Amino acid sequence: MNRRSVVKAIAAGGALIGASVLMPRIALAAWSEKAFKADDQATAMNELLGGTPEESAEVTMKAPDIAENGAVVPVTVRSTMANVESMSIFVENNPTPLVVEFMIPAGTAADVSTRLRMGKTSKVTAVVKADGKLYSASKEVKVTIGGCGG
């Protein structure tokens, strides 16, 4: 090992560390702070998606009828539509209704699963954005033990 290779290794390591510091900023660039901080569902949908969705049979959501523990409510959203851009999940009676937004890369199956936190019984709404249009499916989930401070 000579001095030149040591200097190159140090420079490469420094560049990697510098790039890793910037990565969170790049990931948060598309984050909609107003949508995630909205305290009602209509405002959150409008801030995130720019409109109100229409019900569609091509959007399916699987969630329990009764969630025994609101801290862990499993939800799966699927769509058979082409050109799905994103999938979002809202819980109407949560302090912050927008729970999650998934960006769906082109050519990827529109199928996501997650676990939500719900404070009380509420309507859960999945919104799919495909070809610039909004489609949704909803389901009432009863919560016996609250998970959002309840």
Short mmCIF file of C-alpha atoms in Angstrom, two decimals:
data_model
loop_
_atom_site.label_atom_id
_atom_site.label_comp_id
_atom_site.label_asym_id
_atom_site.label_seq_id
_atom_site.Cartn_x
_atom_site.Cartn_y
_atom_site.Cartn_z
CA MET A 1 0.00 0.00 0.00
CA ASN A 2 1.34 3.38 -0.95
CA ARG A 3 0.45 6.88 0.15
CA ARG A 4 -1.65 7.57 -2.95
CA SER A 5 -3.99 4.61 -2.36
CA VAL A 6 -4.44 5.58 1.30
CA VAL A 7 -5.41 9.14 0.32
CA LYS A 8 -7.87 7.78 -2.29
CA ALA A 9 -9.45 5.45 0.30
CA ILE A 10 -9.84 8.30 2.81
CA ALA A 11 -11.38 10.56 0.14
CA ALA A 12 -13.81 7.84 -0.97
CA GLY A 13 -14.83 7.15 2.63
CA GLY A 14 -15.40 10.85 3.27
CA ALA A 15 -17.56 11.11 0.13
CA LEU A 16 -19.69 8.15 1.24
CA ILE A 17 -20.20 9.62 4.70
CA GLY A 18 -21.13 12.99 3.19
CA ALA A 19 -23.65 11.37 0.84
CA SER A 20 -25.26 9.41 3.69
CA VAL A 21 -25.82 12.65 5.63
CA LEU A 22 -27.70 14.14 2.66
CA MET A 23 -29.91 11.09 1.98
CA PRO A 24 -32.56 11.84 4.65
CA ARG A 25 -33.02 15.34 3.24
CA ILE A 26 -33.58 13.90 -0.23
CA ALA A 27 -36.12 11.39 1.11
CA LEU A 28 -38.03 14.08 3.01
CA ALA A 29 -38.15 16.43 0.01
CA ALA A 30 -41.46 14.91 -1.16
CA TRP A 31 -42.97 14.77 2.34
CA SER A 32 -46.18 16.81 2.62
CA GLU A 33 -45.96 18.33 6.09
CA LYS A 34 -49.38 20.06 5.86
CA ALA A 35 -51.10 16.79 4.92
CA PHE A 36 -49.51 14.79 7.74
CA LYS A 37 -50.24 17.53 10.31
CA ALA A 38 -53.85 18.17 9.23
CA ASP A 39 -56.37 17.45 11.97
CA ASP A 40 -59.30 16.45 9.74
CA GLN A 41 -59.50 13.93 6.91
CA ALA A 42 -60.86 16.27 4.21
CA THR A 43 -57.99 18.74 4.71
CA ALA A 44 -55.40 15.95 4.77
CA MET A 45 -56.74 14.47 1.50
CA ASN A 46 -56.86 17.86 -0.18
CA GLU A 47 -53.32 18.79 0.93
CA LEU A 48 -51.84 15.45 -0.10
CA LEU A 49 -53.84 14.55 -3.19
CA GLY A 50 -55.50 17.78 -4.31
CA GLY A 51 -59.05 16.44 -4.33
CA THR A 52 -61.65 13.97 -3.13
CA PRO A 53 -61.66 10.36 -4.37
CA GLU A 54 -64.55 8.37 -5.80
CA GLU A 55 -65.42 4.86 -4.57
CA SER A 56 -64.11 2.10 -6.86
CA ALA A 57 -64.49 -1.67 -6.96
CA GLU A 58 -60.93 -1.86 -8.31
CA VAL A 59 -59.57 -0.78 -4.91
CA THR A 60 -59.81 -3.43 -2.20
CA MET A 61 -58.95 -2.97 1.44
CA LYS A 62 -58.65 -5.75 3.97
CA ALA A 63 -58.96 -4.71 7.63
CA PRO A 64 -60.49 -6.39 10.68
CA ASP A 65 -64.11 -5.68 11.60
CA ILE A 66 -63.04 -5.45 15.24
CA ALA A 67 -59.54 -4.52 16.35
CA GLU A 68 -58.97 -5.78 19.87
CA ASN A 69 -55.99 -3.46 20.25
CA GLY A 70 -55.98 -0.13 18.41
CA ALA A 71 -52.18 0.06 18.67
CA VAL A 72 -51.81 -2.69 16.03
CA VAL A 73 -54.47 -2.77 13.31
CA PRO A 74 -53.37 -4.71 10.19
CA VAL A 75 -54.51 -3.24 6.85
CA THR A 76 -53.85 -4.41 3.29
CA VAL A 77 -54.68 -2.35 0.19
CA ARG A 78 -54.67 -3.71 -3.35
CA SER A 79 -55.67 -2.35 -6.73
CA THR A 80 -56.06 -3.93 -10.14
CA MET A 81 -55.78 -0.56 -11.89
CA ALA A 82 -53.01 0.25 -14.33
CA ASN A 83 -50.54 3.10 -13.74
CA VAL A 84 -51.00 3.35 -9.96
CA GLU A 85 -48.87 6.25 -8.69
CA SER A 86 -49.57 6.15 -4.95
CA MET A 87 -51.66 4.54 -2.22
CA SER A 88 -52.63 6.41 0.96
CA ILE A 89 -54.46 5.35 4.10
CA PHE A 90 -56.55 7.68 6.27
CA VAL A 91 -58.21 7.06 9.66
CA GLU A 92 -61.05 9.55 10.05
CA ASN A 93 -61.13 9.88 13.87
CA ASN A 94 -57.38 9.84 14.51
CA PRO A 95 -55.75 13.05 15.79
CA THR A 96 -53.85 13.12 12.47
CA PRO A 97 -55.99 11.27 9.88
CA LEU A 98 -53.27 10.69 7.24
CA VAL A 99 -51.50 7.55 8.40
CA VAL A 100 -49.28 6.64 5.46
CA GLU A 101 -48.60 7.31 1.79
CA PHE A 102 -46.90 4.69 -0.37
CA MET A 103 -45.33 5.75 -3.68
CA ILE A 104 -45.77 2.93 -6.21
CA PRO A 105 -43.00 2.75 -8.87
CA ALA A 106 -44.05 2.11 -12.48
CA GLY A 107 -44.40 -1.59 -13.27
CA THR A 108 -44.88 -2.53 -9.62
CA ALA A 109 -47.89 -4.42 -8.28
CA ALA A 110 -50.18 -2.09 -6.35
CA ASP A 111 -50.33 -4.15 -3.16
CA VAL A 112 -49.29 -2.79 0.25
CA SER A 113 -49.70 -3.94 3.85
CA THR A 114 -49.09 -2.09 7.08
CA ARG A 115 -50.20 -1.85 10.70
CA LEU A 116 -52.07 1.25 11.82
CA ARG A 117 -52.57 2.85 15.17
CA MET A 118 -56.18 3.82 15.93
CA GLY A 119 -57.42 5.69 18.99
CA LYS A 120 -61.08 4.74 18.64
CA THR A 121 -63.64 3.20 16.31
CA SER A 122 -63.39 4.91 12.94
CA LYS A 123 -63.73 4.67 9.20
CA VAL A 124 -60.47 3.66 7.50
CA THR A 125 -60.14 4.90 3.91
CA ALA A 126 -57.62 3.75 1.32
CA VAL A 127 -57.04 6.15 -1.60
CA VAL A 128 -55.34 5.08 -4.82
CA LYS A 129 -54.01 7.63 -7.29
CA ALA A 130 -53.87 6.19 -10.82
CA ASP A 131 -53.44 8.16 -14.04
CA GLY A 132 -53.92 11.38 -12.05
CA LYS A 133 -57.37 10.33 -10.75
CA LEU A 134 -58.35 9.36 -7.21
CA TYR A 135 -60.20 6.18 -6.22
CA SER A 136 -61.02 4.81 -2.78
CA ALA A 137 -62.36 2.02 -0.60
CA SER A 138 -63.50 2.41 3.02
CA LYS A 139 -64.32 0.23 5.99
CA GLU A 140 -65.50 0.88 9.54
CA VAL A 141 -63.13 -0.69 12.10
CA LYS A 142 -64.31 -1.04 15.70
CA VAL A 143 -61.59 -0.59 18.31
CA THR A 144 -62.00 -2.10 21.79
CA ILE A 145 -58.73 -0.83 23.32
CA GLY A 146 -57.46 2.50 21.96
CA GLY A 147 -53.92 2.86 20.65
CA CYS A 148 -53.58 6.64 20.14
CA GLY A 149 -53.44 7.69 23.76
CA GLY A 150 -56.86 6.15 24.48
#
